Coordinates of C-alpha atoms (C1' of nucleotides) in Angstrom, one line a residue:
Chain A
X9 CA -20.8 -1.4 -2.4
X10 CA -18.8 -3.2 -4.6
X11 CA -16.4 -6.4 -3.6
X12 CA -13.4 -4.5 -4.2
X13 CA -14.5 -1.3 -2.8
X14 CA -15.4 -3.6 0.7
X15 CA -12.3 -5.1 0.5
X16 CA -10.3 -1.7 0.5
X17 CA -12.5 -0.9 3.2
X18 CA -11.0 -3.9 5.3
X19 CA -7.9 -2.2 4.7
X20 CA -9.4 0.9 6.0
X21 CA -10.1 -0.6 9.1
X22 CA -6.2 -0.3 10.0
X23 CA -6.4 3.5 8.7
X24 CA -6.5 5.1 12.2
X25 CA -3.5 3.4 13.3
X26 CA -4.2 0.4 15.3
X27 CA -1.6 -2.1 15.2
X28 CA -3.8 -4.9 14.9
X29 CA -7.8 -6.2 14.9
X30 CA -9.5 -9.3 15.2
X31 CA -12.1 -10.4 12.5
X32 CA -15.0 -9.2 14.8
X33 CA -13.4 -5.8 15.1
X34 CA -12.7 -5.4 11.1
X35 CA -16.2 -6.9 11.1
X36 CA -17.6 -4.3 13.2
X37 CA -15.4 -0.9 11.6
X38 CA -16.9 -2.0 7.8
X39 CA -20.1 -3.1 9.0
X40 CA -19.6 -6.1 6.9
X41 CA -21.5 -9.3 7.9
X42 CA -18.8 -11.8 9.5
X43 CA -18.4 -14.7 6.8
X44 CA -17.7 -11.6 4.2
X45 CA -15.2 -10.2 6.2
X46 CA -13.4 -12.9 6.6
X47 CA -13.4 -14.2 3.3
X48 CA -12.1 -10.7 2.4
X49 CA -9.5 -11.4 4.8
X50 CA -8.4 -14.4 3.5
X51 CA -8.0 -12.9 -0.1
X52 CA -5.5 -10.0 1.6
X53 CA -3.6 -12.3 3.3
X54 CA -2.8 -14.2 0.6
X55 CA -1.9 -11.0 -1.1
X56 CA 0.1 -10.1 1.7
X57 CA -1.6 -6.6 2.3
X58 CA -2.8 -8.4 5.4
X59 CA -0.7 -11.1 8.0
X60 CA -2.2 -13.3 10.2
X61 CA -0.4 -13.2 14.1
X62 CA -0.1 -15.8 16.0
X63 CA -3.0 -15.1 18.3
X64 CA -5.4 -15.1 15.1
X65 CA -5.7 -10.8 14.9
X66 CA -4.9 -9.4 11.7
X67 CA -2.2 -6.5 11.1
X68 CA -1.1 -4.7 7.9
X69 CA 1.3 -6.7 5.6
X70 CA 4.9 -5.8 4.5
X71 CA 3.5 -6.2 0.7
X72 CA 0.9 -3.5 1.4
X73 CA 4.8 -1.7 3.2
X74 CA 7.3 -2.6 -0.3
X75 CA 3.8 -1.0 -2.6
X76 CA 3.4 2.1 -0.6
X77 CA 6.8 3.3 -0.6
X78 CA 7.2 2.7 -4.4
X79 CA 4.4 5.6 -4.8
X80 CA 5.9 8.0 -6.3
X81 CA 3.7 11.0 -5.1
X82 CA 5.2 11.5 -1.7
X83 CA 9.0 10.5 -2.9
X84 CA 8.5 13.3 -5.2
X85 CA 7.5 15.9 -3.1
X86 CA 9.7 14.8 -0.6
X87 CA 12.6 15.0 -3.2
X88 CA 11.3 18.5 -4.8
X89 CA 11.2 20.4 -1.5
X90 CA 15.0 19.6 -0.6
X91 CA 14.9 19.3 3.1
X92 CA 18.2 19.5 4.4
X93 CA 18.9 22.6 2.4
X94 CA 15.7 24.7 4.5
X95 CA 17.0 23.4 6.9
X96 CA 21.1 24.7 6.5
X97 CA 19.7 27.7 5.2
X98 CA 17.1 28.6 8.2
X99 CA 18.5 26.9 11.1
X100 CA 15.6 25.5 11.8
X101 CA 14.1 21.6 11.7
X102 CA 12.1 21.3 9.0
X103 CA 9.4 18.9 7.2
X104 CA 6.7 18.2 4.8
X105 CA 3.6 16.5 5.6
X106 CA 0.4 15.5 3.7
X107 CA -3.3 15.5 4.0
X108 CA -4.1 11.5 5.9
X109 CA -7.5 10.6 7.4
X110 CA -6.9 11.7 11.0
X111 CA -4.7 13.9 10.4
X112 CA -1.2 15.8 9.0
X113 CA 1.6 12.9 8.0
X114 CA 5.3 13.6 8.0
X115 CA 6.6 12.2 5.4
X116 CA 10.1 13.7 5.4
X117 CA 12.1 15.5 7.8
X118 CA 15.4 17.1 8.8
X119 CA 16.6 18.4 11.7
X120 CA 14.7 16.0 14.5
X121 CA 12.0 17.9 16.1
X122 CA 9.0 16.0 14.2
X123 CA 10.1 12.7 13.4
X124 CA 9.3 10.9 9.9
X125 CA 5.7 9.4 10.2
X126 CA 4.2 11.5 12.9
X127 CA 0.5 11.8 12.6
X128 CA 0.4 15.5 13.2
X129 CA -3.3 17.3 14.7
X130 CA -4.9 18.8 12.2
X131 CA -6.0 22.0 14.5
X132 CA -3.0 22.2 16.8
X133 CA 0.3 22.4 14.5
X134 CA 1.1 24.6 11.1
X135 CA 1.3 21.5 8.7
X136 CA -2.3 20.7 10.1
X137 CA -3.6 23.4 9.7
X138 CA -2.8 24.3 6.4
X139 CA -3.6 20.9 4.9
X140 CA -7.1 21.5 6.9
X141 CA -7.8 24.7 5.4
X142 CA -7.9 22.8 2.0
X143 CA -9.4 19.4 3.1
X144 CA -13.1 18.5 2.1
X145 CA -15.8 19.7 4.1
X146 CA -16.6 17.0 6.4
X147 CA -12.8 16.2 7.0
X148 CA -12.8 20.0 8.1
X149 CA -16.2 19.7 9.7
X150 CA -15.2 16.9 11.7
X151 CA -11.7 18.1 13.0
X152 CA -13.2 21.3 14.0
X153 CA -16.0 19.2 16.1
X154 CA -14.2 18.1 18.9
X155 CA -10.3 20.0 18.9
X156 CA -8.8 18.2 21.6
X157 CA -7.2 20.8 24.2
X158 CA -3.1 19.8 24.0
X159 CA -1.5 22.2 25.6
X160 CA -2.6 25.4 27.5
X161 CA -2.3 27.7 24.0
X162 CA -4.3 24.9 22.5
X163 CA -6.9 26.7 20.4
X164 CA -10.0 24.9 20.3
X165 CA -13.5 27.3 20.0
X166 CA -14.3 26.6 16.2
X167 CA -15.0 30.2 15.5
X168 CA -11.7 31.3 15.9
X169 CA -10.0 28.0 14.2
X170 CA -12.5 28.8 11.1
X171 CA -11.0 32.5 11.2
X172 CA -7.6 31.0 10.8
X173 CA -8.1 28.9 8.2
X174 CA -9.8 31.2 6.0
X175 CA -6.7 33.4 6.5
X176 CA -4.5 30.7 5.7
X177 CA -6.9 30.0 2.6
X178 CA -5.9 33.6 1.4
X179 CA -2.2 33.3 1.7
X180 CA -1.4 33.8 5.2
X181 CA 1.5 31.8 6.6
X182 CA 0.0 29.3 9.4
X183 CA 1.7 29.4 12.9
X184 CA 1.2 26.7 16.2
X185 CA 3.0 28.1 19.0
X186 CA 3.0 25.9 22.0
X187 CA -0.7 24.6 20.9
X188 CA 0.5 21.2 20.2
X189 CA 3.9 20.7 22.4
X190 CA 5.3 23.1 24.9
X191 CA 8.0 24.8 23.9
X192 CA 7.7 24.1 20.5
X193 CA 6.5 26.7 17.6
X194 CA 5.7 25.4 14.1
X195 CA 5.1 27.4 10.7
X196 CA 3.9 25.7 7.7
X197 CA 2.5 27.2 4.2
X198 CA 1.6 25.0 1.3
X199 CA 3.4 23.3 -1.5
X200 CA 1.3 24.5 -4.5
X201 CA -0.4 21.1 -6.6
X202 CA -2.8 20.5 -9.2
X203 CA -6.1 21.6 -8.6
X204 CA -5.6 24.9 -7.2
X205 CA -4.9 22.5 -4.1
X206 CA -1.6 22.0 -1.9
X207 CA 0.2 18.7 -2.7
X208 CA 1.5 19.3 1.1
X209 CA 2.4 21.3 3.6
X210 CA 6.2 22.3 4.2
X211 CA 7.0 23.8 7.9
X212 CA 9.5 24.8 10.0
X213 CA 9.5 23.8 14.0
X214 CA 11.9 25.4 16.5
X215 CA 12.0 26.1 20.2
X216 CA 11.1 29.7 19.7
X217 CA 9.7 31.6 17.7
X218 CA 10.7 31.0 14.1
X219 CA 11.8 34.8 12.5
X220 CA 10.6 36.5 9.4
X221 CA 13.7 35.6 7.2
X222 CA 12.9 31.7 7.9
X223 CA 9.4 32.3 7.3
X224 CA 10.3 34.2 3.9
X225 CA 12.8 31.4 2.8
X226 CA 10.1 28.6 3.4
X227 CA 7.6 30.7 1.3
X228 CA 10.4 30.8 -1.6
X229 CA 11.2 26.7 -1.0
X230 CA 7.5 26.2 -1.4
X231 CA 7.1 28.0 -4.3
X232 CA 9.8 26.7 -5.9
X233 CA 9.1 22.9 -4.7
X234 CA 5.5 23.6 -6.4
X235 CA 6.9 24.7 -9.7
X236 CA 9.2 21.5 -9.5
X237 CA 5.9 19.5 -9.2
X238 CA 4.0 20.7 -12.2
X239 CA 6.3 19.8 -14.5
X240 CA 5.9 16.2 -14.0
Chain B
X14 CA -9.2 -15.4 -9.8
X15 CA -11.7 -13.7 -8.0
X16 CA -12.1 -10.3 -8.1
X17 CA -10.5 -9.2 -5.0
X18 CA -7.0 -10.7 -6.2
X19 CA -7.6 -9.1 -10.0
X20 CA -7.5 -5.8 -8.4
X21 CA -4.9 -6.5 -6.2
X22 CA -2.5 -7.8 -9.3
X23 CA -3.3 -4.9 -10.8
X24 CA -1.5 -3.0 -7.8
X25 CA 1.3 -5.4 -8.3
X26 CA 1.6 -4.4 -11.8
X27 CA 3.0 -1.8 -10.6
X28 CA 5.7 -4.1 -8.2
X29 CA 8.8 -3.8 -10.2
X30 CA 9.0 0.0 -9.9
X31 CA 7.7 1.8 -12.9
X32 CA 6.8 5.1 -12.0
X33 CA 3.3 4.9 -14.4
X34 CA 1.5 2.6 -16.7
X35 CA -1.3 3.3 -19.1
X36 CA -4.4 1.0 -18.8
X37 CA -3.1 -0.8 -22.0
X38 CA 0.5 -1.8 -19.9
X39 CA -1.5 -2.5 -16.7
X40 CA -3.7 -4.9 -19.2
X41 CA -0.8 -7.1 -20.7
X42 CA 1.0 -6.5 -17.3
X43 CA -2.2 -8.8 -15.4
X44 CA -3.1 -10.8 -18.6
X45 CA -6.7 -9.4 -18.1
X46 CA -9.4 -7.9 -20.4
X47 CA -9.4 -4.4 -21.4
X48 CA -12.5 -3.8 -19.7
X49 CA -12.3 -5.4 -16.9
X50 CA -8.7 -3.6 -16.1
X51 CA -10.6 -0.4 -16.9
X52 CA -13.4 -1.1 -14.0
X53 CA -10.7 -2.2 -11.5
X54 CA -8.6 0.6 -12.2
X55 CA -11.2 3.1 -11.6
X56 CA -12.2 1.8 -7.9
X57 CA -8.7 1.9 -6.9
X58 CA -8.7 4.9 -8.4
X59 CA -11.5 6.3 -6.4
X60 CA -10.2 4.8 -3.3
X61 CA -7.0 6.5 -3.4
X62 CA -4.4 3.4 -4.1
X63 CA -3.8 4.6 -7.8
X64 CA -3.8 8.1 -8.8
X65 CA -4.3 9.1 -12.8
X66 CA -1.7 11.6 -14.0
X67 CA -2.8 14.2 -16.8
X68 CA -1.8 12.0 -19.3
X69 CA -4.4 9.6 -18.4
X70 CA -1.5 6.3 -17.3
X71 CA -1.6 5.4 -13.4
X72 CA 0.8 5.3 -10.8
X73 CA 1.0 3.9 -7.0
X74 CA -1.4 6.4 -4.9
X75 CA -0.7 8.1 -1.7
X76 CA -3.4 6.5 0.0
X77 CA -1.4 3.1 -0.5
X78 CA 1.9 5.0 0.9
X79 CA -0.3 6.2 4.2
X80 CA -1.9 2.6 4.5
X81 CA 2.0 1.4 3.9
X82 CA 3.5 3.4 6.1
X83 CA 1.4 2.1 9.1
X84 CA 2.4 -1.6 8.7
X85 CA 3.7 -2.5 11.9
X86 CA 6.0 -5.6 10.8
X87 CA 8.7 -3.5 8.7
X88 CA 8.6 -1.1 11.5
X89 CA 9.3 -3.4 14.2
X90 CA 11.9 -5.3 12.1
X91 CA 14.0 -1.9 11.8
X92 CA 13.1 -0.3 15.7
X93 CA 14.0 -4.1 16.7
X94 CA 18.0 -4.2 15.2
X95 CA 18.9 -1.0 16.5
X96 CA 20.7 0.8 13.2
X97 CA 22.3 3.0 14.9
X98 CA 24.0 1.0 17.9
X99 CA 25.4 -1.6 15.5
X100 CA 26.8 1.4 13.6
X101 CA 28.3 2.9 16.1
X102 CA 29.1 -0.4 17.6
X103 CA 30.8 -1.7 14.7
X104 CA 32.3 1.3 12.6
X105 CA 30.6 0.1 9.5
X106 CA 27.7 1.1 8.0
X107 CA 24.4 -0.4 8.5
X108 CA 21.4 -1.9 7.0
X109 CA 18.2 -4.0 6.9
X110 CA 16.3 -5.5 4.0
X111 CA 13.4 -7.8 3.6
X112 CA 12.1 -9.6 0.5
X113 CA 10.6 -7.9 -2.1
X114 CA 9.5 -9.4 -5.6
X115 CA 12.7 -8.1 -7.6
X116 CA 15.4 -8.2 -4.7
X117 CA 15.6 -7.4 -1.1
X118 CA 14.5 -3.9 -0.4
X119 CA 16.0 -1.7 2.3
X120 CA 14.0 -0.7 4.9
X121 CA 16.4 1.1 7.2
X122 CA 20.1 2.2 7.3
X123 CA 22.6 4.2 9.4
X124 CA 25.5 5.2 8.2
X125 CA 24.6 6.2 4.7
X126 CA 26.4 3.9 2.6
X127 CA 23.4 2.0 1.2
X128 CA 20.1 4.2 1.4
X129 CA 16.9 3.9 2.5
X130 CA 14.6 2.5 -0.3
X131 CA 17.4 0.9 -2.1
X132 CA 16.3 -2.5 -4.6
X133 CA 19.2 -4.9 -3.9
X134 CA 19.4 -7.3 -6.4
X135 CA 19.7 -11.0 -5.0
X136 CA 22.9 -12.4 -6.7
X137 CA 24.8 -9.8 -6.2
X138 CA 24.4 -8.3 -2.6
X139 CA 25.1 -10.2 1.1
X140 CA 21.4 -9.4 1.9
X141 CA 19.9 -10.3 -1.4
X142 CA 21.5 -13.6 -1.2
X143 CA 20.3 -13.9 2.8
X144 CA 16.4 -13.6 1.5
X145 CA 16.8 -15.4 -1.1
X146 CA 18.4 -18.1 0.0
X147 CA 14.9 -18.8 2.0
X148 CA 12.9 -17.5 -0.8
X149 CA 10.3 -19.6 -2.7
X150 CA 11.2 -21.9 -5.3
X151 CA 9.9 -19.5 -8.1
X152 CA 11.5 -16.7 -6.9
X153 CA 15.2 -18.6 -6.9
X154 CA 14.7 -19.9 -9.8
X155 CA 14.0 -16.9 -11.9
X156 CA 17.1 -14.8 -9.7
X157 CA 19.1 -17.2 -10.7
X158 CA 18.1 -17.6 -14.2
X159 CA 20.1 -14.8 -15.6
X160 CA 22.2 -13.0 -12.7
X161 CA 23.4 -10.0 -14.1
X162 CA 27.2 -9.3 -14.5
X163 CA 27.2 -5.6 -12.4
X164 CA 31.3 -6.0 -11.8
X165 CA 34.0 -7.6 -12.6
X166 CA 33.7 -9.6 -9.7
X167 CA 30.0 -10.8 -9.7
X168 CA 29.4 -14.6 -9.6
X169 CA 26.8 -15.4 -12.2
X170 CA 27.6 -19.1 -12.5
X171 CA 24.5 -20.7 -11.1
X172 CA 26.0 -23.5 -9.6
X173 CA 27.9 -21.4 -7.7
X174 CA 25.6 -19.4 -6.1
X175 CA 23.2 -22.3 -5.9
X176 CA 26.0 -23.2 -2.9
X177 CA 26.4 -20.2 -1.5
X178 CA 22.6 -20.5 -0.8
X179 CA 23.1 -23.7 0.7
X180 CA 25.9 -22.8 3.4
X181 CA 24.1 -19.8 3.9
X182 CA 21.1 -21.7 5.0
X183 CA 23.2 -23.7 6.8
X184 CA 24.3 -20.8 8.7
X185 CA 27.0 -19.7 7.1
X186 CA 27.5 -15.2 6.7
X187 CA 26.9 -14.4 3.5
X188 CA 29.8 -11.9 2.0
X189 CA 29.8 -9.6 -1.3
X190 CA 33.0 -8.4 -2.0
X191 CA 32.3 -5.8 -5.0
X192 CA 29.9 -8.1 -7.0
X193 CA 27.3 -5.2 -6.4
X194 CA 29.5 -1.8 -6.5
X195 CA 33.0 -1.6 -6.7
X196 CA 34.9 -0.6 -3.8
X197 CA 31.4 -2.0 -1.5
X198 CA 32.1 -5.3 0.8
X199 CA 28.9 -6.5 2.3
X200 CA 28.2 -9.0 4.7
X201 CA 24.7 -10.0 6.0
X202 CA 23.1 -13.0 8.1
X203 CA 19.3 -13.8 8.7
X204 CA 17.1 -11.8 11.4
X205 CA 15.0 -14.7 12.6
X206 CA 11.1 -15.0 12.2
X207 CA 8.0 -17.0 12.4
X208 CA 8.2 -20.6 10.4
X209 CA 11.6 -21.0 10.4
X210 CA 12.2 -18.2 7.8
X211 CA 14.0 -14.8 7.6
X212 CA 12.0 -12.0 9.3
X213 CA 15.1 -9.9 7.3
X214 CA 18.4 -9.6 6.5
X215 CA 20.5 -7.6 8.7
X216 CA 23.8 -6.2 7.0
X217 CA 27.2 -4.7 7.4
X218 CA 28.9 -2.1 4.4
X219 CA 32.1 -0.9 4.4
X220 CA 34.8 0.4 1.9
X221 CA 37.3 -2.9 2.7
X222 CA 36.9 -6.2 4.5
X223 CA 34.6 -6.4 7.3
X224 CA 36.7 -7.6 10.0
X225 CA 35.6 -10.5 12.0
X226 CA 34.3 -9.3 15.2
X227 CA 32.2 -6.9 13.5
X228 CA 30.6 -10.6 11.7
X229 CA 30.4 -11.5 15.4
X230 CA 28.6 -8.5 16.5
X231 CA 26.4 -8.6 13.3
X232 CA 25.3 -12.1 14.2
X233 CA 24.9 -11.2 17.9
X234 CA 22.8 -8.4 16.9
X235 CA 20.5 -9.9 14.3
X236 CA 19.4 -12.6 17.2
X237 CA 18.9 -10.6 20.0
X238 CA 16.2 -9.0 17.4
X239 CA 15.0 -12.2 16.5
X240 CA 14.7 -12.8 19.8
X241 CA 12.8 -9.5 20.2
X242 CA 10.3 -10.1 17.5
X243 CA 9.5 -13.6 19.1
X244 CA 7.9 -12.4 22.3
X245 CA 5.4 -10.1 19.6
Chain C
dT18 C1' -22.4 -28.6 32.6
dC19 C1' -24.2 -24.7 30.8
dA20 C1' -23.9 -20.3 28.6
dC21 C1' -21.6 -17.2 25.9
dT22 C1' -18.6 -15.3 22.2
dC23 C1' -15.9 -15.7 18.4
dC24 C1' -14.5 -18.0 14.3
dT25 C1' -15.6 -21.0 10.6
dT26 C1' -18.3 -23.8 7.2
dT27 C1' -22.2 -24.6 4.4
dC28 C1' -25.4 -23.7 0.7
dA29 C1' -29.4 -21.9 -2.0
dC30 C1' -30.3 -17.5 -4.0
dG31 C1' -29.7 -13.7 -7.2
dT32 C1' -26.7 -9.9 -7.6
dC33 C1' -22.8 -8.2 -9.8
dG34 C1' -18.9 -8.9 -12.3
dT35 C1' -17.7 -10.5 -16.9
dG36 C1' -15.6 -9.8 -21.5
dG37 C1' -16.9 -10.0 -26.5
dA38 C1' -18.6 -6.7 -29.7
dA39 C1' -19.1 -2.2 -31.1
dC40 C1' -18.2 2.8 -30.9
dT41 C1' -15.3 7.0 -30.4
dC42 C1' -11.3 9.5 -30.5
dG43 C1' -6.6 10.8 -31.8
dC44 C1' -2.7 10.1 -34.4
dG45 C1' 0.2 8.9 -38.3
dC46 C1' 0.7 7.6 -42.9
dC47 C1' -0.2 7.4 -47.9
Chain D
dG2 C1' -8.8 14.4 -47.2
dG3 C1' -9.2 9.6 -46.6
dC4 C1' -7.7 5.6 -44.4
dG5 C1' -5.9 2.4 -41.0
dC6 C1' -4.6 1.5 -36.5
dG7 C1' -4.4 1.3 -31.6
dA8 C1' -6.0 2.9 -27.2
dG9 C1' -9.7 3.9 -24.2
dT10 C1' -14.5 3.6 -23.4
dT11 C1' -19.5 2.1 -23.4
dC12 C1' -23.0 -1.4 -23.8
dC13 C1' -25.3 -5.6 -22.5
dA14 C1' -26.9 -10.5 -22.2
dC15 C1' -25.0 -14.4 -19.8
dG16 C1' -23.8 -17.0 -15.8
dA17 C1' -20.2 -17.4 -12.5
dC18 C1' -19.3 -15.9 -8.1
dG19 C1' -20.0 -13.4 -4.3
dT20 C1' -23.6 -13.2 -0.6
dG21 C1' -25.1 -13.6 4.2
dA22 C1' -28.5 -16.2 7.2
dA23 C1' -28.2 -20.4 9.5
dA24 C1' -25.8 -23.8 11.8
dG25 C1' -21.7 -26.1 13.4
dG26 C1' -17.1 -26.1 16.1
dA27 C1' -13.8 -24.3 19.4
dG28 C1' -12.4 -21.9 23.2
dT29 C1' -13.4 -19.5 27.8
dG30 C1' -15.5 -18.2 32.1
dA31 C1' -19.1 -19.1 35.6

DNA sequence: TCACTCCTTTCACGTCGTGGAACTCGCGCC
DNA sequence: GGCGCGAGTTCCACGACGTGAAAGGAGTGA
């Protein structure tokens, strides 16, 4: 591997969500001999992607923070899909997510049932599993290894969660009722992108079920939010 | 420079907020060699921290913005001040903003008057003149090169603001009455961090004069976070 | 005091990054 | 069409720089 591919990889280390690691532990997670990982280290810190705590762990940096939001990929998709307007016009809360490492991220919302920055199961809510049903093979292969059971309606036997996504695949609006919080029912479709692939997954959650006409205006936002996208 | 910080200037290349950059910008931009811009390019590239648009420039990738997202400091800055109380508390609207490269960059808000993501510049705003009165020399010194005349009332004299700085380091509130936007009063003191400098600014909008108890509370407010942020 | 772990420094080795030169492609201009 | 120009890309010999085992601190518990 390349230095600079090993030193994204440090960064990587953080990508599950841990607040913070010692050098041992980003050692361990890159499998990168201890002297390289912490010269590494020292070059992020200095960046800033990385900061140095008092009791010598490592967390992510507010440079890596300022960079990140000025991507413009999430801002505009966030922007296209208009949020607050679903969410007038349905009743219902409503968010987008896109496709992370362990999972579904909200990355805008309206309404309050899924806050911003939720890291959203991929097999047990909408947004999951429509960003699932596109993922690469071993993401898919992996989330559908060990589903954690969330809820009683959490579905979990990979035959039928296969069955689900190949119907979401071919059009078929994705639903989670009660499978990842009780009393909670999410439906999500996908926000057409380049590659014949989503560039995210719009949903609505509500404490009941969520009726057709929602479900018929979220199609139309997602369409529209798609053809937004494509021309730049 | 070593190879770990060419690649990472590359990324800040991007810091100022273009949306995209061809190779050829991102080249002039870092002062380094064609080809060696093209080779780090393409492993941030296939990491996921740029992204290469049709028309073959770059832009900020959303693997940076997941990565971004999960830095704890910013996070803890803005769950520490309590937006919302201080809103409600003091009838004005709300906000926190830490140091970027071109100005102080909001990082939460309540009360909508200055929005999330907003680039304040230093000169001109009561948090941009907060940070950078405990900004690095270089930093200062190019803000206050050529402030920018964005009212009538914005102080671009150098000497002058070169004391503001100094009472506000000192301790003194730091006020903006329409140098940013007319009609905006701003006031904003320091939210205390590690080695004696700003962890933030924390800041009060409002149509007219803040009044002073809402100063009081603001002050009040941005130590009991410092406060908070002390005991990790 | 010893044993252990984690962090850090050192240094000889050789891999991997380097950037000038050269090639290709697309575009605009005469 | 021919020519010139700039941007992006490939190639490759050179040597700087990253590498990681080994050894040296520093802190902690027994």
């Amino acid at each position: 591997m390349p230095v600079v591919a090993r030193s994204l990889s440090v960064l990587d280390a953080f990508g599950d969500g841990v607040p913070s690691l010692r050098l041992s532990a980003i050692a361990a997670r890159t499998g990168l001999p201890a002297p390289t990982t912490l010269r590494l280290v020292r070059e992020l810190v200095a960046w800033g992607g990385l900061e140095r705590q008092a009791d010598g762990s490592y967390r992510l940096g507010t440079r890596l923070w300022v960079l990140g939001n000025r991507a413009p990929c999430p801002q505009r998709l966030r922007d296209a899909v208009g949020l607050p307007i679903l969410h007038a016009a349905t009743g219902h809360s409503a968010h987008v997510a896109v496709a992370d490492t362990a999972g579904a991220l909200v990355i805008g919302e309206s309404g309050g049932l899924v806050p911003d920055g939720t890291l959203l199961p991929w097999h047990a809510t909408a947004a999951g599993l429509v960003l699932l049903a596109w993922a690469d093979d071993d993401v898919r292969a992996s989330a559908l290894a060990a589903p954690a059971r969330l809820t009683p309606y959490t579905v979990t036997a990979p035959g039928l969660l296969t069955e689900r996504l190949r119907r979401i695949r071919h059009g078929e609006v994705a639903v989670s009722r009660e499978e990842w919080r009780p009393g909670r029912t999410h439906v999500a479709v996908a926000v057409p992108g380049p590659h014949g692939r989503p560039a995210g997954a719009l949903a609505l959650a509500g404490r009941t079920a969520i009726p057709p006409g929602a479900v018929a205006a979220l199609r139309r936002t997602a369409a529209a939010a798609g053809a937004v996208l494509a021309r730049h």
